[in-house]
XYZ file of C-alpha atoms in Angstrom:
101
model
C 49.140 -13.799 -26.763
C 46.618 -12.013 -25.226
C 45.274 -12.706 -21.840
C 41.994 -11.655 -20.748
C 41.390 -11.209 -17.216
C 38.658 -13.664 -15.834
C 35.395 -11.910 -15.223
C 33.509 -12.534 -11.547
C 29.918 -12.741 -12.256
C 27.856 -9.869 -11.012
C 24.318 -10.720 -10.095
C 21.991 -7.828 -10.268
C 19.064 -7.720 -8.247
C 15.367 -6.764 -8.683
C 16.029 -3.026 -8.065
C 19.169 -2.691 -10.809
C 17.064 -4.594 -13.193
C 14.452 -1.982 -13.464
C 16.483 0.666 -13.088
C 18.038 -0.895 -16.145
C 14.589 -1.374 -18.085
C 13.708 2.005 -17.421
C 16.673 3.652 -18.687
C 16.725 1.879 -22.173
C 13.371 2.534 -22.440
C 13.367 6.502 -21.766
C 16.752 7.594 -21.243
C 18.866 5.408 -23.993
C 21.334 7.946 -24.604
C 22.404 8.054 -20.899
C 22.313 4.189 -20.739
C 24.488 4.251 -23.433
C 26.990 6.516 -21.930
C 27.202 4.822 -18.888
C 28.298 1.277 -21.315
C 30.724 3.445 -22.832
C 32.367 4.810 -19.439
C 32.156 1.585 -17.945
C 30.091 2.985 -15.483
C 26.644 1.251 -16.011
C 27.146 -2.118 -13.661
C 28.285 -0.327 -10.574
C 25.912 2.379 -10.911
C 23.001 -0.350 -11.523
C 24.589 -2.365 -7.962
C 24.480 1.257 -6.251
C 20.802 1.474 -7.055
C 20.471 -1.756 -5.850
C 21.757 -1.646 -2.851
C 20.126 2.188 -2.080
C 16.744 0.495 -2.947
C 17.128 -2.293 -0.912
C 17.909 -0.259 2.405
C 15.325 2.094 1.783
C 12.519 -0.374 1.241
C 13.975 -1.951 4.682
C 14.218 0.787 6.286
C 10.376 1.725 5.109
C 8.852 -1.013 6.088
C 10.674 -1.608 9.621
C 9.093 1.819 10.233
C 5.614 0.962 8.953
C 5.798 -2.250 10.599
C 6.246 -0.381 13.657
C 3.723 2.745 13.070
C 0.876 0.160 12.307
C 1.959 -2.067 15.118
C 2.989 -5.433 13.145
C 5.081 -6.962 15.744
C 6.636 -10.177 16.669
C 3.268 -10.613 19.320
C 0.871 -10.441 16.399
C 2.970 -12.961 14.453
C 2.659 -15.909 17.272
C -0.860 -15.035 17.724
C -2.445 -14.465 14.082
C 0.275 -15.604 11.325
C -2.305 -14.851 8.633
C -3.026 -11.542 9.621
C 0.897 -10.625 10.248
C 1.742 -12.287 6.771
C -0.790 -10.250 5.153
C 0.245 -6.658 6.645
C 3.820 -6.876 6.252
C 2.970 -7.963 2.412
C 0.894 -4.921 2.500
C 3.813 -3.114 3.732
C 5.971 -3.986 1.511
C 4.054 -3.469 -1.288
C 3.927 0.155 -0.420
C 7.584 0.649 0.691
C 8.939 -0.599 -2.694
C 6.316 1.514 -4.118
C 7.858 4.717 -2.302
C 11.368 3.464 -3.204
C 11.029 2.942 -6.867
C 9.505 6.866 -7.204
C 12.240 8.224 -5.018
C 14.968 6.070 -6.728
C 14.084 3.518 -9.448
C 12.361 6.197 -11.971
């Protein structure tokens, strides 16, 4: 009787899925080699972590530079939300270009 080890459920986040989509569309051979060598999932998880950390770092830096503070959040939540959404979108765009694409 052959026993197959139980595989743990691996969740690849938004950034890892974007990288996978990019690889499947533009670098099919590289993607296939990583699948064959069982490297794809670990690489996508690394990309996910790297990108998430980069976005967090950029958001923090931009918020500080643009004076988006907890004080603003307390005084004008709507403006704070608008500014933080704008900052997050710009940070993700930078991370996409640096890491994913």
